[in-house]
Amino acid sequence: MEDSCHTLPSFSSHPTTLKVSLPSSSSSPRQTSSRVTLPLSPISFPPSPVSLSPATAEFPHSSSPLSHGAASHCLEGQSVGQESLSDQNDLTCLSWLHQRGNLLPLQPLTKMTLTPQQESCTPAQPLPSPASSKPPYSFSSLIFMAIEDSPCKRLPVKEIYDWIVNNFPYYRTATSGWRNSVRHNLSLSKSFRRIERDKKQSVGKGSLWCVCPEYRPALLEMLRKTHSFHSTNSNLINKPALLGAACKAPEVCDSMDFSDPLSHSILLSSSSSHILTSNNPDFSENTPCPLTPDHEELVTMELTEYPQNEVGEDTEKDPLSDSGYIELHYYQSDQYQYLVLPDDTELDLETVEILQLDVEAQEAAGSLLDLAGGGY
DNA sequence: TGGTAGGTAAACACAC
DNA sequence: TGTGTGTTTACCTACC
C-alpha cells in the first residue's frame, strides 16, 4: 500500500513553510520544487476557476512517458497566440498529471458500500484484466486527461486517440467507433476548444484541442466523482495523516464522514496553527490498515519555520500575487513536501476544500495514468 | 414522466 | 482517390 498523503493542511499563516507528508512512492532522495497558485477570495465552490497543482510545467520531470510526441505541439502552441500561452500558465494548470508516482492505482470498478472501517481495512483487489472491461470514464474525462497529460495542454485528435489507447487497452481492441465518439465529443462539448495549428510548423492533419479553463473545474469534479464511485478505499488509504489529525479533534470527529475527503479538510482547517508531519511510524507506507477514528494519537502536527534561503529562488514574488491570487511553493525532499505561503496568506475553509478537491482529482486522474503501467 | 447527459452510428464536407 | 478530421443529426440508454 502506498501512503500518498500529499494533502494540504489548512491554516492561516505568516511567512511560513509548511511541512506536509510526502507520498512514500518517492524512493530516492530528491529535492524538487514547483509552485502553484490559487485565488484568495472570493471562492466559489463548486465549481471554482481554480485547480491547485503540486507541480506545474516547471516541474523538472514533468513529462510523462505517455506524452511522447507532444513536444511539437508545444512549439506550435507557442505560435498559436497569447490566449493559448496563457492557458498553460493560468491558474488551472494541472501538471500534476505528470506526478504519477504520487498516485494510487484505481480500485476495482465494483460498486461497494462499506463502512469506513470496512473500507479502511479492505485490501486492494486485483484490477480487472486490462482489456476486459470498458473504462468507467466518459469520453469527456478521457479527453480531458489526455489533454492535461500533454506538456502544453493541447493535443491533436490523433494523439488523444493514442493517449486513450495507451492508457486503456480496452480501446485497442474496441471497434473504431469510439474514435468517432471522441471527435463527436470534442466538437459538441463546450469543454474543449479547437486551436488552429500554425501552418508554418504544422505537421499532420487537423487542429489542436485544449480544455476551456472555465470548464476545467467541472471536468475535474466529474473525474473526481467517477473515481470516487469506482474506488473503494483509496481516499482513506491515501490520507492516513488526515484521518489521524481528524481524530485529534473528537468533537469534530464524531460528526465526520470519513468516507468524505472534503470533511477531512474541513476538520483540518480547525487546526489552523498546525501542520502535518509524516514522521510518525504509524504512517509508514507499510501501514497494513488505514487509520480509523479509533486512532487518536497517530499523528503529530507542527508548524515549521523554514528559512527562506533554503527553499530556493522559486520563492520570488509572483505577479499574480497582486491580482487576487496567492502563490504557493512546493519543495519536495525524500521525506516531506514543503508548502511555502507568502506573507499574510490566509486560507479559508473553502480554499482548503478546493485544495482537497484538487488532491482528489489528482488521485482520480493520476490513478488512470498509473494504470497504463500497471494494467487497467 | 420529462429533461439531461452520455454513447453510438451515420452522413457529409473538407483538407491533406 | 483514400484517409483523417470536424461537424451535425439522430437515436438510444441511463440517471435524476
CSV table of C-alpha atoms (C1' of nucleotides) in Angstrom, one decimal:
chain,number,residue,atom,x,y,z
A,1,MET,CA,0.0,0.0,0.0
A,2,GLU,CA,1.2,3.4,-0.8
A,3,ASP,CA,0.9,6.3,1.6
A,4,SER,CA,0.2,9.1,-0.8
A,5,CYS,CA,-0.9,11.6,1.8
A,6,HIS,CA,0.0,14.7,-0.1
A,7,THR,CA,-3.0,16.5,1.2
A,8,LEU,CA,-2.5,20.1,2.2
A,9,PRO,CA,-3.4,21.2,5.6
A,10,SER,CA,-5.2,24.4,6.1
A,11,PHE,CA,-4.0,27.3,8.1
A,12,SER,CA,-3.7,31.0,8.5
A,13,SER,CA,-0.1,31.7,8.2
A,14,HIS,CA,2.6,34.3,8.3
A,15,PRO,CA,5.6,33.7,6.1
A,16,THR,CA,6.0,30.1,6.9
A,17,THR,CA,7.0,26.9,5.3
A,18,LEU,CA,4.6,24.1,6.0
A,19,LYS,CA,5.8,20.6,6.0
A,20,VAL,CA,3.5,18.1,4.8
A,21,SER,CA,3.9,14.4,4.3
A,22,LEU,CA,5.3,13.1,1.1
A,23,PRO,CA,4.0,10.2,-0.8
A,24,SER,CA,6.1,7.2,0.1
A,25,SER,CA,6.5,6.3,-3.6
A,26,SER,CA,9.4,8.7,-3.6
A,27,SER,CA,12.0,6.0,-3.4
A,28,SER,CA,15.1,8.1,-3.9
A,29,PRO,CA,16.0,11.3,-2.2
A,30,ARG,CA,15.2,14.3,-4.3
A,31,GLN,CA,14.8,17.9,-4.0
A,32,THR,CA,12.3,19.3,-6.4
A,33,SER,CA,10.3,22.5,-6.4
A,34,SER,CA,7.3,23.7,-8.1
A,35,ARG,CA,4.7,26.3,-7.5
A,36,VAL,CA,1.0,26.6,-7.6
A,37,THR,CA,-1.4,29.4,-7.4
A,38,LEU,CA,-4.9,29.8,-6.1
A,39,PRO,CA,-7.3,32.6,-5.7
A,40,LEU,CA,-7.6,34.2,-2.3
A,41,SER,CA,-11.1,35.1,-2.3
A,42,PRO,CA,-13.9,35.0,-3.0
A,43,ILE,CA,-14.0,31.4,-3.9
A,44,SER,CA,-17.0,29.8,-5.4
A,45,PHE,CA,-17.3,26.1,-4.7
A,46,PRO,CA,-18.2,24.3,-6.7
A,47,PRO,CA,-17.3,25.0,-9.3
A,48,SER,CA,-14.3,27.2,-8.9
A,49,PRO,CA,-11.9,28.5,-11.5
A,50,VAL,CA,-9.0,27.0,-9.7
A,51,SER,CA,-7.1,23.9,-9.5
A,52,LEU,CA,-4.1,23.6,-7.4
A,53,SER,CA,-1.2,21.8,-8.7
A,54,PRO,CA,1.6,20.3,-6.7
A,55,ALA,CA,3.6,20.7,-9.8
A,56,THR,CA,3.4,22.9,-12.9
A,57,ALA,CA,5.1,22.9,-16.2
A,58,GLU,CA,8.2,23.9,-14.4
A,59,PHE,CA,8.4,20.6,-12.7
A,60,PRO,CA,11.7,19.2,-13.7
A,61,HIS,CA,10.5,15.8,-14.7
A,62,SER,CA,7.0,16.7,-15.7
A,63,SER,CA,6.8,14.9,-18.9
A,64,SER,CA,5.0,11.7,-18.7
A,65,PRO,CA,6.0,8.8,-20.9
A,66,LEU,CA,2.6,9.0,-22.2
A,67,SER,CA,3.1,12.5,-23.5
A,68,HIS,CA,5.5,11.4,-26.1
A,69,GLY,CA,5.3,13.2,-29.4
A,70,ALA,CA,3.6,16.2,-27.9
A,71,ALA,CA,6.7,18.5,-27.9
A,72,SER,CA,5.9,19.5,-31.4
A,73,HIS,CA,2.6,20.8,-30.3
A,74,CYS,CA,4.3,22.9,-27.7
A,75,LEU,CA,6.2,24.6,-30.4
A,76,GLU,CA,3.1,25.1,-32.3
A,77,GLY,CA,1.3,26.2,-29.3
A,78,GLN,CA,3.7,29.0,-28.8
A,79,SER,CA,2.8,30.5,-32.0
A,80,VAL,CA,-0.9,29.9,-31.6
A,81,GLY,CA,-1.4,33.1,-29.7
A,82,GLN,CA,-1.4,34.8,-26.4
A,83,GLU,CA,-4.6,33.1,-25.4
A,84,SER,CA,-3.1,29.7,-25.8
A,85,LEU,CA,0.0,30.6,-23.9
A,86,SER,CA,-1.9,32.0,-21.1
A,87,ASP,CA,-3.8,28.8,-20.9
A,88,GLN,CA,-0.9,26.8,-19.8
A,89,ASN,CA,0.1,29.4,-17.3
A,90,ASP,CA,-3.2,30.0,-15.9
A,91,LEU,CA,-4.4,29.1,-12.5
A,92,THR,CA,-5.9,25.9,-13.6
A,93,CYS,CA,-2.8,24.2,-14.7
A,94,LEU,CA,-2.9,20.5,-14.0
A,95,SER,CA,0.6,19.3,-14.5
A,96,TRP,CA,0.0,17.1,-11.6
A,97,LEU,CA,-1.0,14.5,-14.1
A,98,HIS,CA,2.7,14.0,-14.6
A,99,GLN,CA,3.3,13.2,-11.0
A,100,ARG,CA,2.3,9.7,-11.4
A,101,GLY,CA,4.4,8.3,-8.5
A,102,ASN,CA,2.1,10.0,-6.0
A,103,LEU,CA,-1.0,8.3,-7.0
A,104,LEU,CA,-2.7,5.2,-6.2
A,105,PRO,CA,-3.9,2.7,-8.7
A,106,LEU,CA,-7.6,2.7,-9.4
A,107,GLN,CA,-9.5,0.3,-7.3
A,108,PRO,CA,-11.8,-2.3,-8.7
A,109,LEU,CA,-14.8,-0.9,-10.5
A,110,THR,CA,-17.3,-2.9,-8.4
A,111,LYS,CA,-19.6,-0.6,-6.6
A,112,MET,CA,-19.4,-1.3,-3.0
A,113,THR,CA,-20.9,0.1,0.1
A,114,LEU,CA,-18.7,-0.3,3.1
A,115,THR,CA,-18.4,1.2,6.4
A,116,PRO,CA,-15.3,3.4,7.0
A,117,GLN,CA,-13.8,0.6,9.0
A,118,GLN,CA,-14.5,-1.9,6.3
A,119,GLU,CA,-13.2,0.4,3.7
A,120,SER,CA,-10.1,1.1,5.6
A,121,CYS,CA,-9.3,-2.5,6.1
A,122,THR,CA,-10.3,-3.8,2.8
A,123,PRO,CA,-7.2,-4.9,0.9
A,124,ALA,CA,-6.9,-3.7,-2.6
A,125,GLN,CA,-8.4,-6.1,-5.0
A,126,PRO,CA,-6.8,-7.1,-8.2
A,127,LEU,CA,-7.6,-4.9,-11.1
A,128,PRO,CA,-9.7,-6.3,-13.9
A,129,SER,CA,-7.8,-7.6,-16.8
A,130,PRO,CA,-6.6,-4.9,-19.0
A,131,ALA,CA,-8.8,-5.2,-22.0
A,132,SER,CA,-11.7,-6.9,-20.5
A,133,SER,CA,-13.8,-4.0,-19.3
A,134,LYS,CA,-14.6,-0.6,-20.5
A,135,PRO,CA,-13.3,2.2,-18.5
A,136,PRO,CA,-15.9,3.9,-16.4
A,137,TYR,CA,-14.9,7.3,-17.5
A,138,SER,CA,-16.8,9.4,-20.0
A,139,PHE,CA,-15.2,10.4,-23.2
A,140,SER,CA,-15.1,13.9,-21.9
A,141,SER,CA,-13.0,12.7,-19.0
A,142,LEU,CA,-10.7,10.7,-21.2
A,143,ILE,CA,-10.2,13.6,-23.5
A,144,PHE,CA,-9.6,15.9,-20.5
A,145,MET,CA,-7.0,13.7,-19.1
A,146,ALA,CA,-5.3,13.2,-22.4
A,147,ILE,CA,-5.0,16.9,-22.9
A,148,GLU,CA,-4.0,17.6,-19.4
A,149,ASP,CA,-1.3,15.0,-19.6
A,150,SER,CA,0.3,16.7,-22.5
A,151,PRO,CA,3.1,19.2,-21.7
A,152,CYS,CA,1.4,22.0,-23.4
A,153,LYS,CA,-2.2,21.1,-22.6
A,154,ARG,CA,-3.2,20.8,-26.2
A,155,LEU,CA,-3.3,17.8,-28.5
A,156,PRO,CA,-4.4,16.9,-31.9
A,157,VAL,CA,-7.1,14.4,-32.1
A,158,LYS,CA,-4.8,11.6,-33.2
A,159,GLU,CA,-2.7,11.9,-30.1
A,160,ILE,CA,-5.8,12.0,-28.0
A,161,TYR,CA,-6.6,8.6,-29.6
A,162,ASP,CA,-3.1,7.5,-28.8
A,163,TRP,CA,-3.3,8.5,-25.2
A,164,ILE,CA,-6.6,6.7,-24.7
A,165,VAL,CA,-5.3,3.6,-26.3
A,166,ASN,CA,-2.1,3.7,-24.3
A,167,ASN,CA,-3.9,4.1,-21.0
A,168,PHE,CA,-6.9,2.0,-21.7
A,169,PRO,CA,-6.1,-1.2,-23.5
A,170,TYR,CA,-9.8,-1.8,-23.9
A,171,TYR,CA,-9.7,0.6,-26.8
A,172,ARG,CA,-7.0,-1.2,-28.5
A,173,THR,CA,-9.4,-4.0,-29.4
A,174,ALA,CA,-12.6,-1.9,-29.4
A,175,THR,CA,-14.1,-1.2,-32.8
A,176,SER,CA,-13.2,2.2,-34.2
A,177,GLY,CA,-16.5,3.7,-33.3
A,178,TRP,CA,-15.1,5.2,-30.2
A,179,ARG,CA,-12.9,7.5,-32.2
A,180,ASN,CA,-16.0,8.9,-33.7
A,181,SER,CA,-17.3,9.4,-30.2
A,182,VAL,CA,-14.1,11.2,-29.3
A,183,ARG,CA,-14.5,13.6,-32.3
A,184,HIS,CA,-18.1,14.0,-31.6
A,185,ASN,CA,-17.4,14.9,-28.0
A,186,LEU,CA,-14.7,17.3,-29.0
A,187,SER,CA,-17.0,19.1,-31.4
A,188,LEU,CA,-20.1,19.0,-29.3
A,189,SER,CA,-18.7,19.7,-25.8
A,190,LYS,CA,-18.2,23.2,-24.7
A,191,SER,CA,-15.4,22.0,-22.5
A,192,PHE,CA,-13.0,21.7,-25.4
A,193,ARG,CA,-11.8,24.3,-27.7
A,194,ARG,CA,-10.2,23.9,-31.1
A,195,ILE,CA,-7.0,25.8,-31.8
A,196,GLU,CA,-5.8,26.2,-35.3
A,197,ARG,CA,-2.3,24.9,-35.9
A,198,ASP,CA,0.4,27.2,-37.0
A,199,LYS,CA,0.6,26.4,-40.7
A,200,LYS,CA,4.3,27.1,-40.8
A,201,GLN,CA,5.1,24.4,-38.1
A,202,SER,CA,2.1,22.2,-38.7
A,203,VAL,CA,2.8,18.6,-39.3
A,204,GLY,CA,-0.2,16.4,-39.7
A,205,LYS,CA,-3.9,17.0,-40.1
A,206,GLY,CA,-6.4,18.7,-38.0
A,207,SER,CA,-6.3,21.2,-35.2
A,208,LEU,CA,-5.1,21.1,-31.7
A,209,TRP,CA,-7.6,20.7,-28.9
A,210,CYS,CA,-7.4,22.2,-25.5
A,211,VAL,CA,-9.6,22.4,-22.4
A,212,CYS,CA,-11.5,25.5,-21.8
A,213,PRO,CA,-10.4,26.8,-18.5
A,214,GLU,CA,-13.9,27.8,-17.4
A,215,TYR,CA,-15.0,24.2,-17.8
A,216,ARG,CA,-12.0,22.6,-16.1
A,217,PRO,CA,-13.4,22.6,-12.6
A,218,ALA,CA,-16.5,20.8,-13.8
A,219,LEU,CA,-14.4,18.3,-15.6
A,220,LEU,CA,-12.3,17.8,-12.5
A,221,GLU,CA,-15.3,17.3,-10.4
A,222,MET,CA,-16.7,14.8,-12.9
A,223,LEU,CA,-13.5,13.0,-12.8
A,224,ARG,CA,-13.4,13.0,-9.1
A,225,LYS,CA,-16.9,11.7,-8.8
A,226,THR,CA,-16.3,8.9,-11.2
A,227,HIS,CA,-13.2,7.9,-9.4
A,228,SER,CA,-14.8,8.1,-6.0
A,229,PHE,CA,-17.6,6.0,-7.2
A,230,HIS,CA,-15.4,3.3,-8.6
A,231,SER,CA,-12.8,3.2,-5.9
A,232,THR,CA,-13.5,1.6,-2.7
A,233,ASN,CA,-10.9,2.8,-0.3
A,234,SER,CA,-8.3,5.0,-1.9
A,235,ASN,CA,-9.5,8.0,-0.1
A,236,LEU,CA,-8.8,6.6,3.3
A,237,ILE,CA,-5.7,4.7,2.3
A,238,ASN,CA,-4.4,7.9,0.8
A,239,LYS,CA,-4.9,10.1,3.8
A,240,PRO,CA,-3.9,8.4,6.9
A,241,ALA,CA,-2.4,11.6,8.2
A,242,LEU,CA,-5.5,13.4,7.6
A,243,LEU,CA,-7.6,10.9,9.4
A,244,GLY,CA,-5.1,10.8,12.3
A,245,ALA,CA,-5.3,14.5,12.5
A,246,ALA,CA,-9.0,14.4,12.4
A,247,CYS,CA,-9.1,12.1,15.3
A,248,LYS,CA,-7.3,14.5,17.4
A,249,ALA,CA,-10.4,16.6,17.5
A,250,PRO,CA,-13.0,14.3,18.9
A,251,GLU,CA,-15.7,17.0,18.9
A,252,VAL,CA,-15.4,17.1,15.1
A,253,CYS,CA,-14.5,13.5,14.7
A,254,ASP,CA,-17.9,12.4,15.9
A,255,SER,CA,-19.7,14.2,13.2
A,256,MET,CA,-17.3,13.5,10.5
A,257,ASP,CA,-18.0,11.4,7.5
A,258,PHE,CA,-14.8,9.5,7.0
A,259,SER,CA,-15.7,8.5,3.6
A,260,ASP,CA,-15.9,12.1,2.5
A,261,PRO,CA,-12.5,13.5,1.8
A,262,LEU,CA,-13.8,17.0,1.9
A,263,SER,CA,-14.8,16.6,5.5
A,264,HIS,CA,-11.2,15.9,6.3
A,265,SER,CA,-10.1,19.2,5.0
A,266,ILE,CA,-12.8,21.0,6.9
A,267,LEU,CA,-11.6,19.3,10.0
A,268,LEU,CA,-8.0,20.1,9.4
A,269,SER,CA,-8.9,23.7,9.0
A,270,SER,CA,-10.0,23.8,12.5
A,271,SER,CA,-6.4,23.1,13.5
A,272,SER,CA,-5.2,26.2,11.9
A,273,SER,CA,-2.0,26.5,13.7
A,274,HIS,CA,-0.7,23.1,12.9
A,275,ILE,CA,0.6,21.1,10.0
A,276,LEU,CA,1.0,17.5,9.4
A,277,THR,CA,4.2,15.6,9.5
A,278,SER,CA,4.9,12.2,8.2
A,279,ASN,CA,7.5,11.1,10.7
A,280,ASN,CA,5.0,9.2,12.8
A,281,PRO,CA,5.8,5.5,12.3
A,282,ASP,CA,2.2,4.7,12.2
A,283,PHE,CA,2.0,6.4,8.9
A,284,SER,CA,4.6,4.4,7.2
A,285,GLU,CA,3.9,3.1,3.8
A,286,ASN,CA,3.7,-0.3,5.3
A,287,THR,CA,0.8,0.5,7.4
A,288,PRO,CA,-1.4,-2.5,6.9
A,289,CYS,CA,-4.6,-0.8,7.6
A,290,PRO,CA,-5.5,2.8,7.2
A,291,LEU,CA,-6.5,4.8,10.2
A,292,THR,CA,-9.8,4.7,11.7
A,293,PRO,CA,-11.4,7.1,14.2
A,294,ASP,CA,-10.0,4.9,16.9
A,295,HIS,CA,-6.5,6.1,16.2
A,296,GLU,CA,-6.3,9.3,18.1
A,297,GLU,CA,-2.7,9.6,18.7
A,298,LEU,CA,-1.3,8.7,15.4
A,299,VAL,CA,-0.1,12.0,14.0
A,300,THR,CA,1.8,14.9,15.3
A,301,MET,CA,1.2,18.2,13.8
A,302,GLU,CA,3.6,21.0,13.9
A,303,LEU,CA,4.3,24.3,12.4
A,304,THR,CA,7.7,24.7,10.8
A,305,GLU,CA,9.6,27.8,10.4
A,306,TYR,CA,11.7,27.3,7.3
A,307,PRO,CA,14.5,29.6,6.3
A,308,GLN,CA,13.6,31.4,3.2
A,309,ASN,CA,17.0,30.8,1.6
A,310,GLU,CA,16.7,27.1,1.9
A,311,VAL,CA,13.7,26.9,-0.3
A,312,GLY,CA,15.4,28.5,-3.2
A,313,GLU,CA,14.9,31.1,-5.8
A,314,ASP,CA,11.4,30.0,-6.7
A,315,THR,CA,10.1,31.9,-3.9
A,316,GLU,CA,10.3,35.1,-5.7
A,317,LYS,CA,7.2,37.1,-5.8
A,318,ASP,CA,4.7,36.1,-8.3
A,319,PRO,CA,3.0,38.8,-10.3
A,320,LEU,CA,-0.3,37.1,-9.7
A,321,SER,CA,0.0,37.8,-6.0
A,322,ASP,CA,-1.1,41.3,-6.8
A,323,SER,CA,-4.1,40.3,-8.7
A,324,GLY,CA,-6.1,38.4,-6.2
A,325,TYR,CA,-4.2,35.2,-6.3
A,326,ILE,CA,-1.6,33.9,-4.0
A,327,GLU,CA,1.2,31.7,-4.9
A,328,LEU,CA,2.3,28.6,-3.1
A,329,HIS,CA,5.6,26.9,-3.5
A,330,TYR,CA,6.2,23.2,-3.1
A,331,TYR,CA,9.5,21.9,-2.2
A,332,GLN,CA,9.9,18.2,-2.1
A,333,SER,CA,12.6,16.1,-0.4
A,334,ASP,CA,12.7,12.5,0.3
A,335,GLN,CA,10.6,12.9,3.5
A,336,TYR,CA,8.5,15.9,3.2
A,337,GLN,CA,6.8,18.3,0.9
A,338,TYR,CA,7.1,21.9,1.9
A,339,LEU,CA,4.5,24.4,1.2
A,340,VAL,CA,5.6,28.0,1.4
A,341,LEU,CA,3.0,30.7,1.9
A,342,PRO,CA,3.6,34.3,1.1
A,343,ASP,CA,3.1,36.9,3.8
A,344,ASP,CA,-0.3,37.4,5.2
A,345,THR,CA,-1.7,34.5,3.5
A,346,GLU,CA,-4.9,33.1,4.9
A,347,LEU,CA,-6.6,30.1,3.6
A,348,ASP,CA,-10.3,29.9,4.4
A,349,LEU,CA,-12.3,26.8,4.6
A,350,GLU,CA,-13.4,26.9,1.1
A,351,THR,CA,-9.9,27.3,-0.1
A,352,VAL,CA,-8.9,24.2,1.8
A,353,GLU,CA,-11.8,22.4,0.3
A,354,ILE,CA,-10.6,23.3,-3.1
A,355,LEU,CA,-7.2,22.1,-2.1
A,356,GLN,CA,-8.7,18.8,-1.1
A,357,LEU,CA,-10.8,18.6,-4.2
A,358,ASP,CA,-7.7,19.0,-6.3
A,359,VAL,CA,-6.0,16.3,-4.4
A,360,GLU,CA,-8.9,14.1,-5.1
A,361,ALA,CA,-8.8,14.9,-8.7
A,362,GLN,CA,-5.2,14.2,-8.8
A,363,GLU,CA,-5.8,10.8,-7.4
A,364,ALA,CA,-8.6,10.1,-9.8
A,365,ALA,CA,-6.8,11.2,-13.0
A,366,GLY,CA,-3.4,10.2,-11.9
A,367,SER,CA,-4.5,6.8,-11.0
A,368,LEU,CA,-5.5,6.3,-14.6
A,369,LEU,CA,-2.1,7.1,-15.6
A,370,ASP,CA,-0.8,4.5,-13.2
A,371,LEU,CA,-3.0,2.1,-14.9
A,372,ALA,CA,-1.0,2.4,-18.0
A,373,GLY,CA,1.9,0.8,-16.3
A,374,GLY,CA,0.0,-1.5,-14.0
A,375,GLY,CA,-2.7,-2.5,-16.3
A,376,TYR,CA,-6.3,-1.4,-16.2
B,1,DT,C1',-42.7,11.4,-17.0
B,2,DG,C1',-39.7,14.7,-18.9
B,3,DG,C1',-35.1,16.6,-19.1
B,4,DT,C1',-30.4,15.9,-19.4
B,5,DA,C1',-26.0,13.6,-20.2
B,6,DG,C1',-23.5,10.3,-22.4
B,7,DG,C1',-22.7,6.8,-26.1
B,8,DT,C1',-23.1,5.2,-30.7
B,9,DA,C1',-23.8,5.4,-35.6
B,10,DA,C1',-24.1,7.7,-39.7
B,11,DA,C1',-23.8,11.2,-43.2
B,12,DC,C1',-21.4,14.9,-45.1
B,13,DA,C1',-17.8,18.3,-46.1
B,14,DC,C1',-13.2,19.5,-46.2
B,15,DA,C1',-8.1,19.1,-46.0
B,16,DC,C1',-4.0,16.6,-46.8
C,1,DT,C1',-8.5,8.8,-54.6
C,2,DG,C1',-8.1,7.4,-49.9
C,3,DT,C1',-7.8,8.7,-45.4
C,4,DG,C1',-8.2,11.6,-41.5
C,5,DT,C1',-10.6,15.4,-39.4
C,6,DG,C1',-14.5,18.1,-38.0
C,7,DT,C1',-19.5,18.9,-37.8
C,8,DT,C1',-24.1,17.7,-37.5
C,9,DT,C1',-28.1,14.9,-36.8
C,10,DA,C1',-30.5,11.1,-35.0
C,11,DC,C1',-31.4,7.5,-31.8
C,12,DC,C1',-30.8,5.0,-27.7
C,13,DT,C1',-29.9,4.3,-22.7
C,14,DA,C1',-29.2,5.6,-18.0
C,15,DC,C1',-30.0,8.7,-14.5
C,16,DC,C1',-32.2,12.3,-11.8
